[in-house]
Amino acid sequence: MTKVNLFTALRAAFPADLDQVAIETADTPQPLYYTWRDLDRGTAMIANLLASLQLPPMSRVAVQVEKSVEALMLYLAVLRAGHVYLPLNNAYQAAEVDYFVGNAEPAVVVCAGRHFGWVSTLAFQKGTKHVFTLDDDRSGSLLERAAQHGDQHEPVRRRSDDLAAILYTSGTTGRSKGAMLTHGNLLSNALVLKDYWGWKPGDVLVHALPIFHVHGLFVASHGALLNGSRMIWFSKFDPRAVIARLPEATVFMGVPTLYVRMLAEPALTQQACRGMRLFISGSAPLLLETFQDWQRRTGHTILERYGMSETVMLTSNPYEPASGRRGGTVGFPLPGVGVRVRDDKGLPLATGEIGGIEVKGPNVFKGYWRMPEKTADEFTNDLWFKTGDVGRIDADGYVTIVGRSKDLIISGGYNVYPAEIEGYLNDMPGVAESAVVGVPHPDFGEAVVAVVVAKPGAALDGKALIAGLKGQIANFKVPKAVFVVADLPRNAMGKVQKNLLREQHKGLFAG
Ligand code: MCA
Ligand code: AMP
């Protein structure tokens, strides 16, 4: 078990020459070059600002900002100051942010300047004392205030089981749950991945994922930082621009949609990938077709891995040899991680049989924030975490995910819980009931589709319902299509047969 503040461990991996470039921006008006010294000084100044606020130990710092290097520094500064980072998807709207702030009770909230009005109103109402702004052009009150502080800061000591971050992940029923990740969870996983994926001197990472989820914030950023590797930093994913920078890079990480979009670009060639050593995919199932197309086009075999907000990374296809990477599988349990498959009654299954995936290890979270009962529900009696994913482990040890027992849609790497969307739809005028399902989508993998029943006498229009949802919830959660029907299909028990709805609409986005 690790005993240090995660920041201290990352800082220790900075190269001896702090004046080397650590991060180069790829899509700012002019490229910006941040040295390792800049990261050290910038995080110290923000950490000193946080210290000056005299917050209680392990205060939550909730952050909803555009992606920028300063936003990454804010994350690192929160670790450095010994507080708890709470990242929020910048697509979340007021009702969503209101819930997270109310639930987590952050001492500090940092938001985009243009959202200061509504964010500060709701945050102050919930008892938050400090609201700062941070924009992606390095403006805002956070940096203005941090500039008044010194650039030396001794990282606050933390134990491995102290909280480092809370990541909200939606619940099958009810509201989102905050997964509490500790310094030990994050550091142990980062150290394992550094080794497992063969990070080495000279590696350069193209970072094009958002930094409010596990994939971009922890897996990608920690990987590069812990290896002292340069990052080419995109604030937004743009397939053409990313391909143009691959020749300077060695490592890329993406959700399947990123690979699908790059494959649509003629510029994606073996030549463009000549310097690359590793393409990693995760967060959603990578279609075998995408895996094979990528091999044909680039000569590279994508390495697929599997993880969760509650556990960081769990399994990975092997780094060596590339021929051991099997498309359609998520590879082997990472060193130190236990993965087992159980039937409905929690009993062991034979090799190759399909059941619920359960996991154990130093990477598994501490529990859901202020939800001890929910936490207990998700662990077995012998303390394995029930992932809600359904899969099998074959005779060679490869894990394959075949589905989910949780009612979850993964669209472009973002998770959408049908119950949440159904709740919003059911509250809309004229809606009697609704069912939300995921259907295959060529770009997003799965797309959200809703089927609604009108109240007697009400006339509903799918497009109007979509427009109504857009102001209320993050756009990626809004159904791409809404069908109005007379009745929802139900089984003898009265349960909505979502499988029939999925089947009925599976060709909606084909081709
Ligand atoms: C954007 N839109 C979407 C999505 N993204 N709709 C459905 N699903 C999506 N994922 C919609 C917007 O609402 C908008 O709709 C329109 O598309 C254009 O929005 P824009 O922001 O321009 O989209 P984009 O820039 O093209 O974004 C697509 C994207 C992005 C690059 C694929 O979704 C993305 O970065 N996804 C990665 C998510 C990720 O990092 N996941 C990791 C989770 P309208 O036009 O109606 O307004 S971590 C995790 O799962 C675990 C633990 C793990 O294993 O890693
Ligand atoms: P979240 O923690 O909410 O970001 O999402 C975690 C979920 O993403 C997992 O429980 C899986 O259902 C899914 N997931 C992550 N990686 C993969 C993968 N490589 N293949 C299939 N599903 C994945």
XYZ file of C-alpha atoms and ligand atoms in Angstrom:
589
model
C 0.000 0.000 0.000
C 1.191 3.448 -0.867
C 1.618 5.936 1.935
C 2.042 9.229 0.148
C -0.093 11.959 -1.268
C -0.707 11.029 -4.908
C 0.589 14.458 -5.917
C 3.899 13.790 -4.171
C 4.289 10.550 -6.116
C 3.509 12.269 -9.422
C 5.832 15.169 -8.558
C 8.644 12.720 -7.798
C 8.362 11.434 -11.361
C 8.936 14.859 -12.955
C 12.187 14.846 -14.947
C 15.320 16.237 -13.303
C 15.387 19.016 -15.882
C 12.256 20.927 -14.899
C 12.653 23.264 -17.858
C 11.662 20.610 -20.364
C 8.226 20.944 -21.890
C 5.611 18.899 -20.026
C 2.504 19.953 -21.951
C 2.096 21.610 -25.314
C -1.354 22.863 -26.301
C -2.565 21.842 -29.740
C -5.699 23.920 -30.237
C -5.179 27.241 -28.473
C -4.855 30.267 -30.837
C -1.067 30.011 -30.368
C 0.642 26.873 -29.047
C 1.438 27.206 -25.358
C 4.338 25.381 -23.772
C 4.171 24.453 -20.094
C 7.356 23.193 -18.496
C 7.495 20.819 -15.552
C 8.544 23.828 -13.497
C 5.365 25.631 -14.606
C 3.290 22.670 -13.398
C 5.138 22.652 -10.101
C 4.849 26.407 -9.538
C 1.282 26.704 -10.807
C 0.003 23.889 -8.625
C 1.894 25.340 -5.640
C 0.258 28.745 -6.108
C -3.241 27.265 -6.367
C -2.546 24.980 -3.396
C -1.369 28.027 -1.404
C -4.572 29.840 -2.337
C -6.596 26.866 -1.079
C -4.513 26.783 2.099
C -5.192 30.485 2.678
C -8.935 29.764 2.736
C -8.417 27.677 5.882
C -10.795 24.987 4.743
C -11.471 21.968 6.922
C -9.190 19.046 5.991
C -10.398 17.027 3.004
C -12.859 19.630 1.809
C -14.453 18.920 -1.515
C -13.513 21.200 -4.408
C -16.139 20.904 -7.153
C -15.004 21.912 -10.618
C -17.033 22.454 -13.784
C -14.782 24.146 -16.331
C -13.637 23.763 -19.928
C -10.597 21.590 -20.459
C -7.334 23.492 -20.122
C -3.870 22.903 -18.710
C -4.838 25.192 -15.815
C -7.811 22.904 -15.111
C -5.377 19.987 -14.858
C -3.212 22.098 -12.536
C -6.264 22.801 -10.397
C -6.828 19.053 -10.021
C -3.187 18.527 -9.036
C -3.314 21.495 -6.654
C -6.344 20.073 -4.868
C -4.402 16.830 -4.295
C -1.354 18.806 -3.232
C -3.401 20.784 -0.718
C -4.850 17.542 0.652
C -8.432 18.249 -0.411
C -10.842 16.163 -2.474
C -11.375 16.803 -6.177
C -14.880 16.619 -7.595
C -14.932 16.979 -11.375
C -18.201 17.685 -13.187
C -18.966 17.162 -16.861
C -19.271 20.621 -18.393
C -22.436 19.553 -20.217
C -24.310 19.344 -16.896
C -27.023 21.927 -16.479
C -28.338 23.704 -13.373
C -30.539 20.886 -12.010
C -27.686 18.389 -12.310
C -25.063 20.686 -10.758
C -27.515 21.626 -8.008
C -27.782 17.972 -6.995
C -24.016 17.356 -6.984
C -23.284 20.493 -4.982
C -26.102 19.723 -2.543
C -24.919 16.162 -2.092
C -21.162 16.735 -1.867
C -21.277 20.069 0.009
C -18.065 21.384 -1.498
C -16.235 24.140 0.356
C -15.037 25.512 -2.979
C -16.679 25.537 -6.393
C -14.833 26.530 -9.556
C -16.875 27.233 -12.688
C -16.635 28.899 -16.086
C -16.938 32.701 -15.960
C -20.111 32.687 -18.032
C -21.804 30.364 -15.532
C -20.786 32.298 -12.420
C -24.273 33.774 -11.924
C -26.254 30.579 -11.607
C -23.482 28.416 -10.206
C -22.623 30.837 -7.414
C -26.299 31.337 -6.557
C -26.905 27.642 -6.088
C -23.539 27.015 -4.422
C -23.960 29.802 -1.845
C -27.482 28.514 -1.135
C -26.006 25.101 -0.371
C -23.442 26.580 1.996
C -20.361 26.747 -0.244
C -18.184 29.628 0.934
C -15.938 30.167 -2.086
C -16.799 30.250 -5.780
C -14.030 30.995 -8.266
C -14.014 31.166 -12.042
C -11.571 29.610 -14.477
C -11.777 29.935 -18.236
C -9.848 28.155 -20.931
C -7.992 31.375 -21.879
C -6.261 31.462 -18.471
C -8.597 34.152 -17.161
C -10.824 34.095 -14.097
C -10.684 34.770 -10.387
C -8.985 31.471 -9.486
C -5.750 32.331 -11.270
C -5.964 36.012 -10.315
C -6.112 35.044 -6.668
C -3.542 32.262 -6.999
C -1.095 34.748 -8.558
C -0.963 36.540 -5.206
C 0.441 33.422 -3.530
C 3.928 31.953 -3.355
C 5.165 29.286 -5.729
C 6.556 26.979 -3.058
C 4.232 24.566 -1.277
C 4.893 21.463 0.777
C 2.307 18.826 -0.250
C -0.030 17.983 2.612
C 0.639 14.500 3.936
C -2.024 11.985 3.124
C -2.497 8.310 3.914
C -3.329 5.860 1.187
C -6.922 5.477 2.349
C -7.579 9.223 2.489
C -9.954 10.540 -0.143
C -8.471 12.110 -3.239
C -11.507 12.436 -5.508
C -15.226 11.863 -5.723
C -16.613 10.866 -9.111
C -20.344 10.914 -9.515
C -21.753 7.964 -11.344
C -25.447 7.644 -12.036
C -27.585 5.167 -10.185
C -29.928 2.622 -11.715
C -32.603 4.030 -9.476
C -32.586 7.342 -7.729
C -29.871 9.931 -7.986
C -26.185 9.782 -8.790
C -23.771 8.286 -6.306
C -20.381 9.783 -5.524
C -17.673 7.115 -5.842
C -15.002 7.902 -3.243
C -11.514 7.221 -4.603
C -8.500 7.360 -2.345
C -4.885 8.376 -2.935
C -4.039 4.666 -2.661
C -6.683 3.618 -5.217
C -5.398 6.065 -7.804
C -1.687 5.680 -7.185
C -1.692 1.877 -7.069
C -3.588 1.766 -10.371
C -1.337 4.338 -12.027
C 1.795 2.429 -10.959
C 0.410 -0.852 -12.286
C -0.518 0.729 -15.633
C 2.876 2.405 -15.998
C 4.446 -1.000 -15.908
C 1.760 -2.962 -17.749
C 1.602 -0.600 -20.715
C 5.373 -0.272 -20.944
C 5.616 3.512 -20.449
C 9.188 4.454 -21.275
C 11.498 7.438 -21.700
C 10.653 9.452 -24.782
C 6.952 8.620 -24.737
C 4.639 11.422 -25.857
C 0.891 11.238 -25.195
C -1.769 12.825 -27.377
C -4.364 13.831 -24.778
C -7.740 14.464 -26.439
C -10.222 13.236 -23.819
C -12.200 15.337 -21.359
C -10.667 15.584 -17.883
C -13.817 15.194 -15.812
C -13.903 11.377 -16.008
C -11.613 8.511 -15.121
C -10.274 7.962 -18.635
C -8.898 11.434 -19.394
C -8.228 12.627 -15.834
C -6.657 9.559 -14.267
C -5.689 6.946 -16.845
C -4.272 9.314 -19.450
C -2.938 12.191 -17.322
C -1.493 10.064 -14.529
C 0.162 7.828 -17.132
C 2.048 10.700 -18.716
C 2.826 12.512 -15.449
C 4.098 9.397 -13.711
C 6.390 8.739 -16.647
C 7.587 12.326 -16.930
C 6.204 12.296 -20.474
C 5.231 15.221 -22.650
C 1.564 15.639 -23.519
C 0.134 17.157 -26.679
C -3.001 18.663 -25.218
C -6.290 19.020 -27.106
C -9.091 20.883 -25.352
C -11.558 19.148 -27.691
C -11.306 16.053 -29.833
C -10.910 16.848 -33.535
C -10.024 13.745 -35.588
C -8.115 15.562 -38.312
C -6.103 17.686 -35.922
C -5.290 14.679 -33.750
C -4.098 12.612 -36.724
C -1.879 15.525 -37.773
C -0.066 15.349 -34.411
C 0.331 11.555 -34.230
C 3.721 11.543 -35.989
C 5.206 13.330 -32.962
C 3.564 11.009 -30.451
C 3.841 7.458 -29.143
C 0.671 6.891 -27.073
C -3.000 7.688 -27.663
C -6.044 6.875 -25.522
C -9.633 7.125 -26.649
C -13.180 5.900 -26.303
C -14.388 3.876 -29.325
C -16.125 6.915 -30.903
C -12.728 8.603 -31.241
C -11.379 5.619 -33.188
C -14.491 5.474 -35.392
C -14.148 9.174 -36.202
C -10.430 8.906 -36.983
C -11.101 5.948 -39.283
C -13.413 8.203 -41.285
C -10.427 10.437 -42.119
C -8.344 9.583 -45.214
C -5.326 11.090 -43.443
C -5.273 8.116 -41.061
C -2.502 6.003 -42.612
C 0.392 3.800 -41.521
C 2.626 6.768 -42.255
C 0.653 9.020 -39.884
C 1.069 6.399 -37.132
C 4.736 5.656 -37.798
C 5.998 6.869 -34.418
C 3.175 5.401 -32.366
C 3.702 2.446 -30.076
C 0.309 2.182 -28.374
C -3.355 2.923 -29.051
C -5.595 2.234 -26.054
C -9.390 2.032 -26.066
C -11.872 1.817 -23.232
C -14.961 3.216 -21.474
C -17.310 1.426 -23.877
C -17.190 -1.733 -26.006
C -14.916 -1.473 -29.023
C -16.590 -3.172 -31.977
C -14.562 -5.967 -33.530
C -15.071 -4.191 -36.841
C -13.355 -1.040 -35.537
C -10.526 -3.124 -34.030
C -9.951 -4.866 -37.376
C -10.352 -1.747 -39.538
C -7.765 -0.016 -37.357
C -5.348 -2.911 -37.782
C -5.761 -2.844 -41.554
C -5.437 0.916 -41.904
C -2.636 1.662 -39.470
C -0.861 -1.635 -38.866
C -1.489 -1.130 -35.122
C -3.503 -3.385 -32.839
C -5.650 -1.391 -30.436
C -5.201 -2.453 -26.821
C -8.623 -2.601 -25.160
C -8.963 -2.319 -21.408
C -11.887 -2.155 -18.977
C -12.590 -0.033 -15.947
C -15.143 1.887 -13.932
C -15.381 5.097 -11.955
C -15.542 2.971 -8.799
C -12.463 0.940 -9.586
C -10.293 2.799 -12.085
C -8.738 0.153 -14.380
C -9.528 -3.523 -13.889
C -8.382 -5.505 -16.891
C -6.232 -4.938 -19.929
C -5.153 -6.763 -23.022
C -1.430 -7.447 -22.945
C 1.122 -4.912 -24.114
C 3.507 -7.628 -25.277
C 3.031 -9.292 -27.634
C 0.595 -7.164 -29.636
C -0.633 -10.385 -31.205
C -1.978 -11.339 -27.777
C -4.468 -8.461 -27.907
C -7.793 -10.056 -28.693
C -10.489 -7.902 -30.240
C -13.826 -8.178 -28.457
C -12.134 -8.980 -25.132
C -10.913 -6.679 -22.385
C -7.877 -8.833 -21.649
C -6.600 -10.048 -18.299
C -7.091 -8.824 -14.728
C -4.357 -6.285 -13.994
C -1.695 -7.357 -11.492
C -3.179 -7.181 -7.991
C -6.765 -7.054 -9.273
C -9.103 -9.998 -8.700
C -11.848 -10.632 -11.251
C -14.413 -13.410 -10.882
C -17.719 -14.324 -12.483
C -20.734 -15.335 -10.369
C -24.271 -16.502 -11.095
C -27.457 -14.785 -9.853
C -27.120 -16.487 -6.489
C -23.507 -15.445 -6.091
C -22.168 -18.923 -6.801
C -18.988 -19.587 -8.805
C -19.310 -20.424 -12.480
C -17.183 -22.719 -14.607
C -14.629 -21.302 -17.044
C -16.336 -19.670 -20.012
C -19.751 -19.437 -18.357
C -21.495 -16.086 -18.376
C -22.358 -14.269 -15.154
C -21.940 -11.097 -13.105
C -18.404 -9.695 -12.963
C -17.094 -9.068 -9.438
C -13.786 -7.436 -8.604
C -11.387 -6.850 -5.734
C -8.112 -5.005 -5.308
C -6.284 -1.917 -4.035
C -7.932 0.043 -6.851
C -11.491 -0.581 -5.633
C -13.126 2.522 -4.175
C -13.928 3.205 -0.548
C -17.684 3.450 -1.013
C -20.359 5.869 -2.159
C -20.286 9.285 -0.538
C -22.743 9.350 2.351
C -24.534 6.224 1.086
C -23.409 3.375 3.360
C -26.426 1.219 2.503
C -25.971 1.633 -1.224
C -22.294 0.819 -0.749
C -23.120 -2.341 1.201
C -25.585 -3.418 -1.527
C -22.871 -3.274 -4.164
C -20.426 -5.524 -2.296
C -20.723 -9.255 -1.703
C -20.404 -10.715 1.786
C -16.762 -11.481 1.105
C -16.249 -7.877 -0.039
C -16.003 -8.191 -3.807
C -17.483 -5.259 -5.714
C -20.356 -6.141 -8.049
C -19.651 -4.248 -11.265
C -23.077 -4.709 -12.851
C -21.282 -5.901 -15.982
C -21.989 -9.354 -17.344
C -19.200 -11.403 -18.839
C -17.076 -14.519 -18.921
C -13.463 -15.541 -18.432
C -12.188 -18.036 -20.978
C -9.699 -20.852 -20.515
C -6.796 -18.561 -21.470
C -7.871 -16.031 -18.831
C -9.238 -13.364 -21.181
C -12.244 -11.458 -19.840
C -15.071 -10.680 -22.257
C -17.922 -8.334 -21.403
C -21.109 -9.547 -23.021
C -23.607 -7.112 -21.529
C -24.741 -5.312 -18.418
C -27.168 -6.236 -15.682
C -27.407 -2.529 -14.822
C -29.752 -0.541 -17.017
C -27.043 1.657 -18.490
C -26.515 3.202 -21.927
C -22.982 4.211 -22.940
C -23.097 6.855 -25.650
C -19.787 8.076 -27.016
C -18.154 7.045 -23.726
C -20.643 8.964 -21.568
C -23.006 7.030 -19.322
C -26.717 7.628 -19.418
C -29.087 5.972 -16.977
C -32.540 5.395 -18.497
C -34.299 5.890 -15.148
C -33.016 9.454 -14.926
C -34.246 10.374 -18.422
C -37.558 8.590 -17.868
C -37.995 10.689 -14.715
C -37.598 13.922 -16.665
C -39.886 12.719 -19.472
C -42.581 11.567 -17.058
C -42.612 15.024 -15.490
C -43.306 16.697 -18.829
C -46.861 17.863 -19.531
C -48.986 15.252 -21.300
C -46.621 12.330 -20.679
C -48.200 9.312 -18.969
C -45.126 7.085 -18.993
C -41.926 6.463 -20.870
C -39.187 3.936 -21.519
C -35.638 4.837 -22.504
C -33.321 2.386 -24.262
C -29.980 2.346 -26.029
C -29.828 1.323 -29.677
C -26.783 0.761 -31.908
C -25.318 3.964 -33.331
C -22.449 4.084 -35.837
C -20.751 7.062 -34.181
C -21.679 6.895 -30.482
C -21.824 3.086 -30.181
C -25.200 3.390 -28.505
C -27.734 6.190 -28.865
C -30.437 7.138 -26.389
C -33.970 6.587 -27.702
C -37.223 7.193 -25.809
C -40.671 5.723 -26.259
C -43.486 7.661 -24.577
C -47.189 7.201 -23.954
C -49.435 10.268 -23.852
C -51.967 10.961 -21.116
C -55.566 10.582 -22.332
C -56.462 13.549 -24.510
C -52.893 14.874 -24.696
C -51.171 15.309 -28.045
C -47.430 14.723 -27.844
C -44.733 15.496 -30.342
C -41.351 13.742 -30.123
C -39.399 16.769 -31.370
C -41.060 19.067 -28.837
C -40.177 16.643 -26.043
C -36.554 16.616 -27.187
C -36.524 20.416 -27.228
C -38.050 20.448 -23.746
C -35.369 18.131 -22.365
C -32.527 20.137 -23.886
C -32.821 22.976 -21.418
C -32.958 20.634 -18.458
C -30.262 17.982 -18.775
C -26.860 17.566 -20.357
C -27.273 17.354 -24.122
C -25.553 13.973 -24.476
C -28.343 12.477 -22.324
C -31.127 13.881 -24.504
C -32.696 11.132 -26.654
C -31.698 11.311 -30.304
C -35.274 10.180 -31.127
C -38.561 10.060 -29.223
C -41.464 7.870 -30.371
C -45.012 8.405 -29.187
C -46.931 5.121 -28.862
C -50.287 3.948 -27.513
C -48.812 1.457 -25.032
C -45.476 0.181 -23.814
C -44.932 -3.554 -24.278
C -45.140 -5.325 -20.917
C -44.617 -8.873 -19.737
C -47.028 -10.859 -17.584
C -45.561 -9.231 -14.468
C -46.301 -5.783 -15.896
C -42.614 -4.977 -16.446
C -41.757 -2.961 -19.558
C -40.049 -5.226 -22.095
C -37.156 -3.005 -23.049
C -35.597 -5.794 -25.091
C -38.567 -5.555 -27.475
C -38.127 -1.794 -27.788
C -34.410 -2.233 -28.456
C -35.165 -4.831 -31.089
C -37.826 -2.664 -32.698
C -35.538 0.365 -33.000
C -32.175 -1.332 -33.550
C -31.994 -0.254 -37.188
C -32.864 3.374 -36.523
C -29.363 4.704 -37.075
C -28.024 1.916 -39.274
C -25.811 3.144 -42.074
C -21.622 14.964 -27.741
N -22.898 14.716 -28.090
C -23.216 13.481 -27.741
C -22.058 12.959 -27.145
N -21.091 13.904 -27.169
N -24.344 12.769 -27.863
C -24.346 11.530 -27.399
N -23.276 10.962 -26.810
C -22.113 11.660 -26.673
N -21.040 11.126 -26.087
C -23.836 15.613 -28.765
C -23.932 16.952 -28.088
O -24.870 16.924 -27.071
C -24.346 17.825 -29.238
O -25.702 17.649 -29.463
C -23.579 17.243 -30.406
O -23.322 15.881 -30.050
C -22.262 17.942 -30.662
O -21.614 18.194 -29.414
P -20.045 18.332 -29.289
O -19.690 18.692 -27.907
O -19.518 19.175 -30.409
O -19.624 16.839 -29.506
P -18.254 16.274 -29.820
O -17.170 17.246 -29.484
O -18.291 15.715 -31.190
O -18.149 15.112 -28.720
C -18.170 13.784 -29.019
C -17.068 13.090 -28.236
C -17.341 13.322 -26.729
C -15.710 13.645 -28.607
C -17.130 11.618 -28.573
O -18.617 12.797 -26.387
C -16.289 12.720 -25.849
O -15.239 13.329 -25.641
N -16.511 11.547 -25.320
C -15.571 10.890 -24.434
C -16.192 10.634 -23.112
C -15.200 10.074 -22.111
O -14.092 10.557 -21.954
N -15.595 9.034 -21.409
C -14.776 8.372 -20.429
C -15.592 8.090 -19.212
P -26.655 18.809 -29.997
O -26.165 19.096 -31.366
O -27.991 18.198 -29.932
O -26.460 19.933 -29.058
S -14.560 7.273 -18.015
C -15.160 5.670 -18.065
O -16.105 5.379 -18.680
C -14.487 4.554 -17.433
C -14.301 4.443 -16.070
C -13.432 3.974 -18.310
O -13.405 2.745 -18.417
O -12.694 4.762 -18.900
P -18.372 4.675 -15.590
O -17.752 4.203 -14.375
O -19.719 5.182 -15.260
O -17.623 5.666 -16.345
O -18.578 3.456 -16.577
C -18.089 2.191 -16.306
C -18.699 1.207 -17.230
O -18.198 1.393 -18.552
C -18.342 -0.218 -16.919
O -19.101 -0.745 -15.845
C -18.614 -0.907 -18.229
O -19.992 -1.178 -18.370
C -18.208 0.162 -19.229
N -16.897 -0.091 -19.832
C -15.702 0.461 -19.537
N -14.736 -0.032 -20.342
C -15.333 -0.923 -21.165
C -14.887 -1.763 -22.220
N -13.619 -1.781 -22.633
N -15.793 -2.560 -22.818
C -17.079 -2.564 -22.432
N -17.561 -1.780 -21.458
C -16.701 -0.974 -20.825
